[in-house]
mmCIF file of C-alpha atoms and ligand atoms in Angstrom:
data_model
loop_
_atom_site.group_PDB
_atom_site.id
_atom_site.type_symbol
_atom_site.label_atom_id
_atom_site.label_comp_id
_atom_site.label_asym_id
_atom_site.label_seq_id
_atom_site.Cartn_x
_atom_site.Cartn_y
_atom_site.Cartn_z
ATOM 1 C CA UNK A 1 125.837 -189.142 -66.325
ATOM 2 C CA UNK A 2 128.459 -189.170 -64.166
ATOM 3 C CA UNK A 3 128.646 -187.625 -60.492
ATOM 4 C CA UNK A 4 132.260 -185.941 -58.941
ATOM 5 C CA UNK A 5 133.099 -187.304 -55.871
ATOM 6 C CA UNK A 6 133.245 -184.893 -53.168
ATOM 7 C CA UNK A 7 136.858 -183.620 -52.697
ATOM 8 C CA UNK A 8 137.720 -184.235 -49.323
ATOM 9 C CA UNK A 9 140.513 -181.591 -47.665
ATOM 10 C CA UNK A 10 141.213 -180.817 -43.835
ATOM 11 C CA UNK A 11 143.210 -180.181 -40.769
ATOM 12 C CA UNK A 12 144.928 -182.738 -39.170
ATOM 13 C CA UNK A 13 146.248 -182.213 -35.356
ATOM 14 C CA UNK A 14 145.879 -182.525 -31.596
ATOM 15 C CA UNK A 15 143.589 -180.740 -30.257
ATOM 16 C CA UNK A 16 141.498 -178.971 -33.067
ATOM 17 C CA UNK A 17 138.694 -177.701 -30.798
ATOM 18 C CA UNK A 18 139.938 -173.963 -30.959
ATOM 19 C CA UNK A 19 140.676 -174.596 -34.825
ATOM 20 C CA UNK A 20 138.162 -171.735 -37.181
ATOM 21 C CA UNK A 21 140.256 -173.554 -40.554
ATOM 22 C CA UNK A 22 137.068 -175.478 -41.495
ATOM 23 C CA UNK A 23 134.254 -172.887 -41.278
ATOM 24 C CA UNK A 24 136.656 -170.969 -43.350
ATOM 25 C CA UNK A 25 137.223 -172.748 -45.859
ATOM 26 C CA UNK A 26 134.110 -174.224 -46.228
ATOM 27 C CA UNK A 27 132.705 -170.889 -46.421
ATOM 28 C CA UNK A 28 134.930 -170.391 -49.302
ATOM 29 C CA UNK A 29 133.882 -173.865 -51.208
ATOM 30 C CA UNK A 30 130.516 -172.725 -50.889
ATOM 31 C CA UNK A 31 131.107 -168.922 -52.110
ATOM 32 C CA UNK A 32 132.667 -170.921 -55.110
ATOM 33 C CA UNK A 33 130.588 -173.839 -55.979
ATOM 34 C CA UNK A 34 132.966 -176.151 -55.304
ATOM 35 C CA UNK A 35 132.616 -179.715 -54.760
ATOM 36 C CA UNK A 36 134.402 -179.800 -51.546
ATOM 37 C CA UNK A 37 134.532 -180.075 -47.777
ATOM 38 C CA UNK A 38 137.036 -178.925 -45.351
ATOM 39 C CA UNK A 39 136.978 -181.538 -41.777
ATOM 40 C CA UNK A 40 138.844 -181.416 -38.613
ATOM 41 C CA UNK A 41 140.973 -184.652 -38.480
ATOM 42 C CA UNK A 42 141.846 -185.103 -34.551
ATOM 43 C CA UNK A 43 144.131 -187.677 -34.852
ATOM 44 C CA UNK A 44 145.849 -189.793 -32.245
ATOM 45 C CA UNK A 45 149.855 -190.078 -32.109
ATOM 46 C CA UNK A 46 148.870 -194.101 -32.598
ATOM 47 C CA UNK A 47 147.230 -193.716 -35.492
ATOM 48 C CA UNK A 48 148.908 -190.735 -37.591
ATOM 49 C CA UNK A 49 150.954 -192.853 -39.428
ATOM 50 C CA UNK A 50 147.813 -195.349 -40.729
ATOM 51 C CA UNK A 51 145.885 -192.151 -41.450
ATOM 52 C CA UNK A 52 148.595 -190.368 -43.371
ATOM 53 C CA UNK A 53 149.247 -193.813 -45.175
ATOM 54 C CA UNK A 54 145.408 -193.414 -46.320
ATOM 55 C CA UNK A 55 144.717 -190.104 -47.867
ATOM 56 C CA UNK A 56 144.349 -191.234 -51.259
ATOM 57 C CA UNK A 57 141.920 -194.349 -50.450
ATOM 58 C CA UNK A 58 139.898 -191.769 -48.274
ATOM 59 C CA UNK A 59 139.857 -189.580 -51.099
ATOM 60 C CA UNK A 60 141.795 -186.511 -49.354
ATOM 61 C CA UNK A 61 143.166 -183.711 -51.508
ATOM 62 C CA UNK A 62 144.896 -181.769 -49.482
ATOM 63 C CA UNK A 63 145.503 -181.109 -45.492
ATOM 64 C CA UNK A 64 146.612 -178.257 -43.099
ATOM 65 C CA UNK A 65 149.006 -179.917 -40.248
ATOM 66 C CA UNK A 66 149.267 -178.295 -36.715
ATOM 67 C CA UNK A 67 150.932 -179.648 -33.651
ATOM 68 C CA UNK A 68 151.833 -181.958 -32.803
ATOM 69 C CA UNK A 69 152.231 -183.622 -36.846
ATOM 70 C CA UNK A 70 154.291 -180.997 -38.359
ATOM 71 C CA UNK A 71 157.212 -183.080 -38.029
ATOM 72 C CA UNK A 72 155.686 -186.869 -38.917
ATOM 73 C CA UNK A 73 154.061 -185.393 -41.790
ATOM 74 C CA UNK A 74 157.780 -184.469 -43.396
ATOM 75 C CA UNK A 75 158.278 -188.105 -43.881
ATOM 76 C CA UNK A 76 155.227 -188.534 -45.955
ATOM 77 C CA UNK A 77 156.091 -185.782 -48.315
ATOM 78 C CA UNK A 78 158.428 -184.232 -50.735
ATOM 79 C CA UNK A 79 159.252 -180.563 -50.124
ATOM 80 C CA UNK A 80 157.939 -177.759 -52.773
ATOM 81 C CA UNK A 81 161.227 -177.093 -54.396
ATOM 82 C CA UNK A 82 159.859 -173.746 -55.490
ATOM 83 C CA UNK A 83 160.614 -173.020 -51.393
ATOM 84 C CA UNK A 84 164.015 -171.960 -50.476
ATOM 85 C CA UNK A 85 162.826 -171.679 -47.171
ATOM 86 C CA UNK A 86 161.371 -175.668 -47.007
ATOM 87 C CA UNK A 87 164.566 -176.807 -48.470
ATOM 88 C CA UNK A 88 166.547 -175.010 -45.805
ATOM 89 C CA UNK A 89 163.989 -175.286 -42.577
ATOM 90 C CA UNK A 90 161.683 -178.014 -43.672
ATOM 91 C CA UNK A 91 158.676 -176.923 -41.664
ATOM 92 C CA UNK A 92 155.008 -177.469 -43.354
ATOM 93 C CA UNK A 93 152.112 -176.594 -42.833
ATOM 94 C CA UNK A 94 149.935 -177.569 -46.176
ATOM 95 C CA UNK A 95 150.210 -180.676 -48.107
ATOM 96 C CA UNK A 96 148.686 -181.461 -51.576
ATOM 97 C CA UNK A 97 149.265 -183.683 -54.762
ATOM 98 C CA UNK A 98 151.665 -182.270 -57.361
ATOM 99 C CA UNK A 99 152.196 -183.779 -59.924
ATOM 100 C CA UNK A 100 151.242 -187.059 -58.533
ATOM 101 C CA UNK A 101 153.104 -186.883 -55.568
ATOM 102 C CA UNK A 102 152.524 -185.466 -52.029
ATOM 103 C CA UNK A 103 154.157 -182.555 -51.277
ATOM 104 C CA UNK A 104 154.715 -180.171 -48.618
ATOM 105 C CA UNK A 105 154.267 -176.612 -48.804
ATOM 106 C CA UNK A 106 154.261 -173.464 -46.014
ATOM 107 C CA UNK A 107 151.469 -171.001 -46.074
ATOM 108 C CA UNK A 108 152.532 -169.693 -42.745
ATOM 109 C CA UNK A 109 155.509 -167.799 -43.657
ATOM 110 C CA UNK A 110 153.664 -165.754 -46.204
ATOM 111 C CA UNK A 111 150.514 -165.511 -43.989
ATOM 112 C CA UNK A 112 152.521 -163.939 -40.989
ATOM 113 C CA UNK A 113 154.806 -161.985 -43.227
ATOM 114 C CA UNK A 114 151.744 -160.606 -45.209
ATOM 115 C CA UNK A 115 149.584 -159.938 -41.758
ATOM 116 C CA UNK A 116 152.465 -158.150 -40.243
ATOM 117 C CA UNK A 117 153.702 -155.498 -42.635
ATOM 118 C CA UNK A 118 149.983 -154.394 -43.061
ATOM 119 C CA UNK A 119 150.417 -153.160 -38.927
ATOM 120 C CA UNK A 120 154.089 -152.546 -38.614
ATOM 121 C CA UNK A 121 157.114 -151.833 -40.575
ATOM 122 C CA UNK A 122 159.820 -154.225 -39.429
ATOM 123 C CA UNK A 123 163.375 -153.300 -40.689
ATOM 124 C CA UNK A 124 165.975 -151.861 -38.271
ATOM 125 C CA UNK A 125 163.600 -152.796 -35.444
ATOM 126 C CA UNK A 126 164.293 -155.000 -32.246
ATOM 127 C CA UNK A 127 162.493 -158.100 -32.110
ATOM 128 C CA UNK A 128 161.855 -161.125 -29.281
ATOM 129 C CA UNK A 129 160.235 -164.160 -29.981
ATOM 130 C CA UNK A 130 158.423 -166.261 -27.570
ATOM 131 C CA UNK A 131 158.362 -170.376 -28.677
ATOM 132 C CA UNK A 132 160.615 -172.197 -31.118
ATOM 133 C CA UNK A 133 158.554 -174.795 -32.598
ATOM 134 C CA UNK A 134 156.832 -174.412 -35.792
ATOM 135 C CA UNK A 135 155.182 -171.307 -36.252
ATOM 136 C CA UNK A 136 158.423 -169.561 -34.841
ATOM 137 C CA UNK A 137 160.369 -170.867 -37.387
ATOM 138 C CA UNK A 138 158.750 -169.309 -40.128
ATOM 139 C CA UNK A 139 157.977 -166.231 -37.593
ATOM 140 C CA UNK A 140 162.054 -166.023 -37.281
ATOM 141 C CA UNK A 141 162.872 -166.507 -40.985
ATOM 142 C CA UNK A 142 159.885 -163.305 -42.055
ATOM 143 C CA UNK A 143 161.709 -161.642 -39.542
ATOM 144 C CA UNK A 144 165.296 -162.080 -40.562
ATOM 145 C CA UNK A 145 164.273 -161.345 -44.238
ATOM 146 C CA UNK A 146 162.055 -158.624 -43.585
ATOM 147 C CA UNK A 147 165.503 -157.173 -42.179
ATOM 148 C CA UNK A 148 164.886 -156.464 -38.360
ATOM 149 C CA UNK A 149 167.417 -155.398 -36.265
ATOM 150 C CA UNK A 150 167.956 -158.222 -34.188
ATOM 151 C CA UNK A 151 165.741 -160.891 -32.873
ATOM 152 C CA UNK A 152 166.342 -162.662 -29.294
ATOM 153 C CA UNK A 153 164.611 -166.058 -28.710
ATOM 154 C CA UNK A 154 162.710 -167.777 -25.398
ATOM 155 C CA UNK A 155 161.314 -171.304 -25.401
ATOM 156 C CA UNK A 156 160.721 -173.417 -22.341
ATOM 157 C CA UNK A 157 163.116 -175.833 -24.378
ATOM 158 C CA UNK A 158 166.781 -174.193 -24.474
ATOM 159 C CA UNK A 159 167.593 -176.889 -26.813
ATOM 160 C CA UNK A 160 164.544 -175.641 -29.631
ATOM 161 C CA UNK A 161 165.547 -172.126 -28.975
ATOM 162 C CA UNK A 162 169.703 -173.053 -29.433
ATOM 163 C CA UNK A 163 168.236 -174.908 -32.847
ATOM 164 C CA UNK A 164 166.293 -172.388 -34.382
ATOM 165 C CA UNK A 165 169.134 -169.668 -33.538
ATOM 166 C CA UNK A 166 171.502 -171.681 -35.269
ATOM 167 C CA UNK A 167 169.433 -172.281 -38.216
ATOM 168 C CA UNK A 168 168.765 -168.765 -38.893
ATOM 169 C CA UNK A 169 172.324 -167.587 -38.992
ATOM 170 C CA UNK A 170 173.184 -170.243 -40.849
ATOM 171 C CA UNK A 171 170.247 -168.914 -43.456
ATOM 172 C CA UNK A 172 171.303 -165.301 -42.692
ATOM 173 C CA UNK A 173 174.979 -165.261 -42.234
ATOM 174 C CA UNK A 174 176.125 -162.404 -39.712
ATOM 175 C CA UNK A 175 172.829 -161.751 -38.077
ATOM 176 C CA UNK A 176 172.072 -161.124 -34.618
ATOM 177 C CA UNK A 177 170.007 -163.860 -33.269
ATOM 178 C CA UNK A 178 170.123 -165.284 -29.595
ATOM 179 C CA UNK A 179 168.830 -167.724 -27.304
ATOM 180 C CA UNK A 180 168.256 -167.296 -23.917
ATOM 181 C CA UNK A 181 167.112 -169.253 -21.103
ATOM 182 C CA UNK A 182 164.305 -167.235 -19.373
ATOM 183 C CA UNK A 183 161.770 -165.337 -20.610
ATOM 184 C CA UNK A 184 163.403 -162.436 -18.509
ATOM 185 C CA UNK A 185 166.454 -162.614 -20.953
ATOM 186 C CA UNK A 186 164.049 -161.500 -23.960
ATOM 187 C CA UNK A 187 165.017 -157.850 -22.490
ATOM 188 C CA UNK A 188 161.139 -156.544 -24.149
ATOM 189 C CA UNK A 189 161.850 -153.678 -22.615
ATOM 190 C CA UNK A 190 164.537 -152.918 -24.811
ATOM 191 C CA UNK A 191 162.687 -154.224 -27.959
ATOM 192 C CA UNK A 192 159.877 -153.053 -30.659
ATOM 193 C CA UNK A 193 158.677 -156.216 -31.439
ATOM 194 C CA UNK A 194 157.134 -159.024 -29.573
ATOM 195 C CA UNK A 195 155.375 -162.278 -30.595
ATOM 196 C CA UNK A 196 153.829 -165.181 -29.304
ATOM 197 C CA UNK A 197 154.045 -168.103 -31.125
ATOM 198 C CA UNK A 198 153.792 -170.466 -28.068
ATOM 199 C CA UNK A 199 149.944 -172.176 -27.867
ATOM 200 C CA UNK A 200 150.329 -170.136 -24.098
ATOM 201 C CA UNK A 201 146.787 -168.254 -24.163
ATOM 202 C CA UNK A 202 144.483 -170.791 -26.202
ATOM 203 C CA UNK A 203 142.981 -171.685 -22.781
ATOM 204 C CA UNK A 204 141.203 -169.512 -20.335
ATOM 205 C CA UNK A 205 143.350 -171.441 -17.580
ATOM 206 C CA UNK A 206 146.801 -170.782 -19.259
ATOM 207 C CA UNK A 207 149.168 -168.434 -17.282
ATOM 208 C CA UNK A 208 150.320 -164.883 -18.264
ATOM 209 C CA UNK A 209 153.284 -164.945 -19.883
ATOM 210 C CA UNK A 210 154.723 -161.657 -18.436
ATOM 211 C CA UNK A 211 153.816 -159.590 -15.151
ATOM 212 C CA UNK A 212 152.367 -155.564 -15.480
ATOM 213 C CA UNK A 213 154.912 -153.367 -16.223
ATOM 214 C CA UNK A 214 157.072 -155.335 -18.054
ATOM 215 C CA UNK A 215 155.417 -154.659 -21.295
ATOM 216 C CA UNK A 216 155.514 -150.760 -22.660
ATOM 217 C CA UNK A 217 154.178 -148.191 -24.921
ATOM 218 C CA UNK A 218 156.630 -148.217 -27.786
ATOM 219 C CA UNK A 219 156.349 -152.219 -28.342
ATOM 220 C CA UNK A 220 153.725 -153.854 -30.610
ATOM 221 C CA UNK A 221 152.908 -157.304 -29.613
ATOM 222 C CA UNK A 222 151.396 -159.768 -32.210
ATOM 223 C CA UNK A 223 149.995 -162.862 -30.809
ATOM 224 C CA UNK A 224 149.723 -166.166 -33.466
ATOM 225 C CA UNK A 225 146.875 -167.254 -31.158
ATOM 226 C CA UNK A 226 143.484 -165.646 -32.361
ATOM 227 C CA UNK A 227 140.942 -167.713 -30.291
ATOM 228 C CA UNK A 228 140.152 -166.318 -28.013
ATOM 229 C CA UNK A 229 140.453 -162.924 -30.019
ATOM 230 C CA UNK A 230 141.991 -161.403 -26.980
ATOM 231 C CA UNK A 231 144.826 -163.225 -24.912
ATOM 232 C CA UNK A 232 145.727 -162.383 -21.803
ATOM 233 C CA UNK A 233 148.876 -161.448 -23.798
ATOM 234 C CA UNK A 234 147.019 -158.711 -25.680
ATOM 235 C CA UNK A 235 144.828 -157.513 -22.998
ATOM 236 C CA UNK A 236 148.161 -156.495 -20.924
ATOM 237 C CA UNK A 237 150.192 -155.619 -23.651
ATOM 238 C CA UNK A 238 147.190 -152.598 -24.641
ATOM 239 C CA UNK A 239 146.785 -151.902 -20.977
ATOM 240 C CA UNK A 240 150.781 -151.077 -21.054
ATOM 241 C CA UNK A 241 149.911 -149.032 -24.211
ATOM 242 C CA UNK A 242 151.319 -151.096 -26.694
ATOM 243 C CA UNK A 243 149.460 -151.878 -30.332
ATOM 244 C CA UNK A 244 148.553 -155.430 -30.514
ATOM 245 C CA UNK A 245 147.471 -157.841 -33.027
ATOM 246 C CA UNK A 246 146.199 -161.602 -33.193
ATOM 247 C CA UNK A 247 146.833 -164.248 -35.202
ATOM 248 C CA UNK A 248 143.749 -164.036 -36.853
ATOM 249 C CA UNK A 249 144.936 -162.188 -40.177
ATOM 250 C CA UNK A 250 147.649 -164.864 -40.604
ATOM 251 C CA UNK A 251 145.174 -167.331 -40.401
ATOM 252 C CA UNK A 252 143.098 -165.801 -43.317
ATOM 253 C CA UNK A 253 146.528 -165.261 -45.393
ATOM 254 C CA UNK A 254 147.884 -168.906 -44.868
ATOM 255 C CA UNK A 255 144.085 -170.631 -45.230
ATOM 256 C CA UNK A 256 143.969 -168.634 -48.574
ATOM 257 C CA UNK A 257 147.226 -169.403 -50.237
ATOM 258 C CA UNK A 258 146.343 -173.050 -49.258
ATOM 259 C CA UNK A 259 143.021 -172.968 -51.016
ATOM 260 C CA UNK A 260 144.683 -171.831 -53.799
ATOM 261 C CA UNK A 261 147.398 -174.357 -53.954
ATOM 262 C CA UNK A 262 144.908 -177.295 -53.363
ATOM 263 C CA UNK A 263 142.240 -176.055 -55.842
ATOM 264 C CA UNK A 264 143.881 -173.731 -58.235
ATOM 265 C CA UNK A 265 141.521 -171.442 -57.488
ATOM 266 C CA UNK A 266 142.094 -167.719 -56.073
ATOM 267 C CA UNK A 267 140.511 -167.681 -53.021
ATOM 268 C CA UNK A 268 137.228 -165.482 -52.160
ATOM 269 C CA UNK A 269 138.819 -163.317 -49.656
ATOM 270 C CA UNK A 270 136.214 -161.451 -48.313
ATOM 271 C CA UNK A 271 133.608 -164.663 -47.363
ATOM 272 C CA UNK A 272 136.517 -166.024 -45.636
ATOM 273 C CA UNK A 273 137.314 -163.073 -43.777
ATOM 274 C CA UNK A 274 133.883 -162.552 -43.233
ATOM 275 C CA UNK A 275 133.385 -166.187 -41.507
ATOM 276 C CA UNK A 276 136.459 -165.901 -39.640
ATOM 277 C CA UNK A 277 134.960 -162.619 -37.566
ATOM 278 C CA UNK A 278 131.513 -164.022 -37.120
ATOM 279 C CA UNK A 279 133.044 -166.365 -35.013
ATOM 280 C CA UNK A 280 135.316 -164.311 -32.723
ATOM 281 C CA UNK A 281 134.494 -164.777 -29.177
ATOM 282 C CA UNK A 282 134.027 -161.520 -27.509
ATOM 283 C CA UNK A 283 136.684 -159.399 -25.765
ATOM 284 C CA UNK A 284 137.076 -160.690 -22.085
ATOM 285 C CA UNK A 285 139.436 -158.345 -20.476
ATOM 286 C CA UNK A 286 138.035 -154.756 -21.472
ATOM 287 C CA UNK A 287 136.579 -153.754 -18.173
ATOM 288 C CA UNK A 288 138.788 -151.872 -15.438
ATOM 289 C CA UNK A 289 137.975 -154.241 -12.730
ATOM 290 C CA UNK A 290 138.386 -157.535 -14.783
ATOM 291 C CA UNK A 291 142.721 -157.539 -14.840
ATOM 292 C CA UNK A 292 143.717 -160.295 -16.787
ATOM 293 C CA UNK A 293 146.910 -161.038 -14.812
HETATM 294 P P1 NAP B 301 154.758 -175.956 -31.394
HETATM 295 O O1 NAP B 301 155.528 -176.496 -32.552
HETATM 296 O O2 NAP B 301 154.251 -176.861 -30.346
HETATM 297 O O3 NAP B 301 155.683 -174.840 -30.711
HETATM 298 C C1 NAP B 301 155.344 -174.150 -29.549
HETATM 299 C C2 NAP B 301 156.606 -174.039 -28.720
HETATM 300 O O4 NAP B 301 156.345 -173.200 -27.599
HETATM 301 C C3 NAP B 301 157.077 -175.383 -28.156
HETATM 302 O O5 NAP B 301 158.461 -175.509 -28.332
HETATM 303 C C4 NAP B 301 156.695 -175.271 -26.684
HETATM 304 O O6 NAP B 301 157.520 -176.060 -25.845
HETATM 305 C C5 NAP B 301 156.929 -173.802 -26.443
HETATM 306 N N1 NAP B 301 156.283 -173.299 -25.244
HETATM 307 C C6 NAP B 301 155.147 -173.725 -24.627
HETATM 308 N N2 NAP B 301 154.874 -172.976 -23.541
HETATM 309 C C7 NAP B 301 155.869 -172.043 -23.456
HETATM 310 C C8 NAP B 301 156.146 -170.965 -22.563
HETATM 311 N N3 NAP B 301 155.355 -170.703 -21.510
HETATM 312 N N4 NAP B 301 157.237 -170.211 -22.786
HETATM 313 C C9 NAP B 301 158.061 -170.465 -23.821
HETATM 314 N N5 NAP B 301 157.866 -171.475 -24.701
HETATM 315 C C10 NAP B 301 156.762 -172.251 -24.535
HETATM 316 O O7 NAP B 301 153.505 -175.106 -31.935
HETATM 317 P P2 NAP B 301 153.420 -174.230 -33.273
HETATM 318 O O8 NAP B 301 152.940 -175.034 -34.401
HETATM 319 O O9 NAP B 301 154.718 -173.504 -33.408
HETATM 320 O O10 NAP B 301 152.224 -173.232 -32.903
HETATM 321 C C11 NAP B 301 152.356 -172.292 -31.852
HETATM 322 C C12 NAP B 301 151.075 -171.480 -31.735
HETATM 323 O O11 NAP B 301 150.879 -170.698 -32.906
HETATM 324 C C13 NAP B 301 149.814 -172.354 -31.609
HETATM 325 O O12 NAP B 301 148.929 -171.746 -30.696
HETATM 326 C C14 NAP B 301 149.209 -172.316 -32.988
HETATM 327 O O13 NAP B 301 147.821 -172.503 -32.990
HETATM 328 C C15 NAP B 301 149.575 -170.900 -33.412
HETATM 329 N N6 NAP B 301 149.605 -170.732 -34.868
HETATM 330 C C16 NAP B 301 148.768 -169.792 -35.392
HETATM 331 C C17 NAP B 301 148.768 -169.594 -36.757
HETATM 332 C C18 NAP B 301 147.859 -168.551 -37.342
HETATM 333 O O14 NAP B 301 147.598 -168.615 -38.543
HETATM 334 N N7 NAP B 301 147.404 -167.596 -36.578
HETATM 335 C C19 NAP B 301 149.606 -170.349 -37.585
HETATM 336 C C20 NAP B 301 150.470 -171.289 -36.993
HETATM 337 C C21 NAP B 301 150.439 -171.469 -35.615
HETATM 338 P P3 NAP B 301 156.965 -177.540 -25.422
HETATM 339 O O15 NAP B 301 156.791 -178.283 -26.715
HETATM 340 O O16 NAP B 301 158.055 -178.043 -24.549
HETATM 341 O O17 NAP B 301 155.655 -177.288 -24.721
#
């Protein structure tokens, strides 16, 4: 008789304590019968490169990578060449073996993308972005493709805001995409669109990122951050009477398109999505007297 080793698969980044990746996907190896467990991997910058030099010995399958790895983990991998978008923006988010090699893949572009259009209808529409790392990246490129009107561009580092301009009209020749160099400059009054994708709001102690009344009605604000469940961002934007979302619908759509690419397998939606709200921390800001900035 002969027993299957567990397959091991997981997140790798710094911190991971606000991370809900492995109860949902172990929720979804269980759902399935599958051999498998998902672990939080909270690596140190000194030892990245040792662990990422290991994954086969330590019989890893597959990872998700969050800051601050997204970049070291390019040099470990090949790029999916079924991506356009990895071969132009090389940004990854889910690795796996194909074909006997370690590749890189992005779940997030799809997972935003997907999560979005469900709430709002993008095209012709003005658009800022807050952040230029990562998740912005692939937040920029949905939004250039989806076919917005315009989409301006604030990141406490001018030089990551200049660089992901610059890569999207390169991508999208001719369209209108702008740094600028404080959060002011996004104009949101002028715009339709707003979304976070800076880590600003994962802690209780983080600052607001913009002041009453410069948020309005007409503008619906999606936050990548969906723990807590309700940012400081969100709670302001719905007392200015905007429509808000969290990240927390991306989160299901990327984890599931990376379950499928590491096992194959189509992913059990609903005991993921399931497992994902049951652990939701409760609204904080929803009574009159508790502002949240
Ligand atoms: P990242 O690569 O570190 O990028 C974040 C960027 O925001 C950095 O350039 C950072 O600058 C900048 N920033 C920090 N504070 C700022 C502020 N007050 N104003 C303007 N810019 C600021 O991180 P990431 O991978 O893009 O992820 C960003 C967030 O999205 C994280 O909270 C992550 O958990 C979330 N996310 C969610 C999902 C989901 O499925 N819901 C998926 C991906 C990411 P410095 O580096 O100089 O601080």
């Amino acid at each position: 008789m002969t027993f299957l080793k567990k397959r091991i698969y997981g997140l790798i980044g710094l911190p991971l304590k606000h991370s809900f990746s492995a109860a949902m996907h172990n929720a979804a190896f269980k759902a399935l019968k599958i051999n498998a467990e998902y672990r939080l991997f909270e690596i140190r910058p000194q030892d990245v490169d040792d662990f990422l030099a290991q994954l086969d010995k330590n019989n890893i399958n597959g990872l998700n990578v969050t800051i601050p790895y997204k970049e070291k983990v390019l040099k470990f991998v090949k790029l999916d060449q079924e991506s356009s978008f990895l071969r132009q923006v090389q940004a990854v988010n889910t690795i796996a073996k194909k074909d006997g090699a370690w590749t890189g893949f992005n779940t997030d572009i799809a997972g935003f993308s997907r999560h979005l259009k469900e709430q709002f209808d993008p095209v012709g529409k003005k658009a800022a972005i807050l952040g230029a790392g990562g998740a912005a990246k692939a937040v920029a490129y949905v939004l250039a493709s989806l076919k917005v009107d315009s989409i301006s561009v604030f990141d406490v580092d001018h030089q990551k805001s200049s660089k992901i301009t610059d890569m999207i009209k390169e991508i999208f020749p001719g369209f209108t995409i702008y740094p600028v160099d404080k959060i002011e400059g996004l104009e949101v009054k002028d715009k339709d669109l707003l979304v976070n994708a800076t880590p600003v709001g994962l802690k209780e102690e983080d600052p607001c990122l913009f002041k009453s009344g410069q948020l309005h009605s007409n503008l619906f604000v999606y936050d990548l951050v969906y723990n807590p469940a309700q940012t400081k961002l969100l709670a302001l934007a719905e007392r200015a009477g905007a429509r808000v979302s969290n990240g927390l619908g991306m989160l299901l759509y990327q984890g599931m398109l990376s379950f499928r690419i590491w096992t194959g397998q189509e992913a059990p939606r609903q005991v993921m999505e399931e497992t994902l709200n049951s652990g939701l921390s409760v609204k904080k800001y929803n009574s009159k007297k508790e502002k949240p900035c």
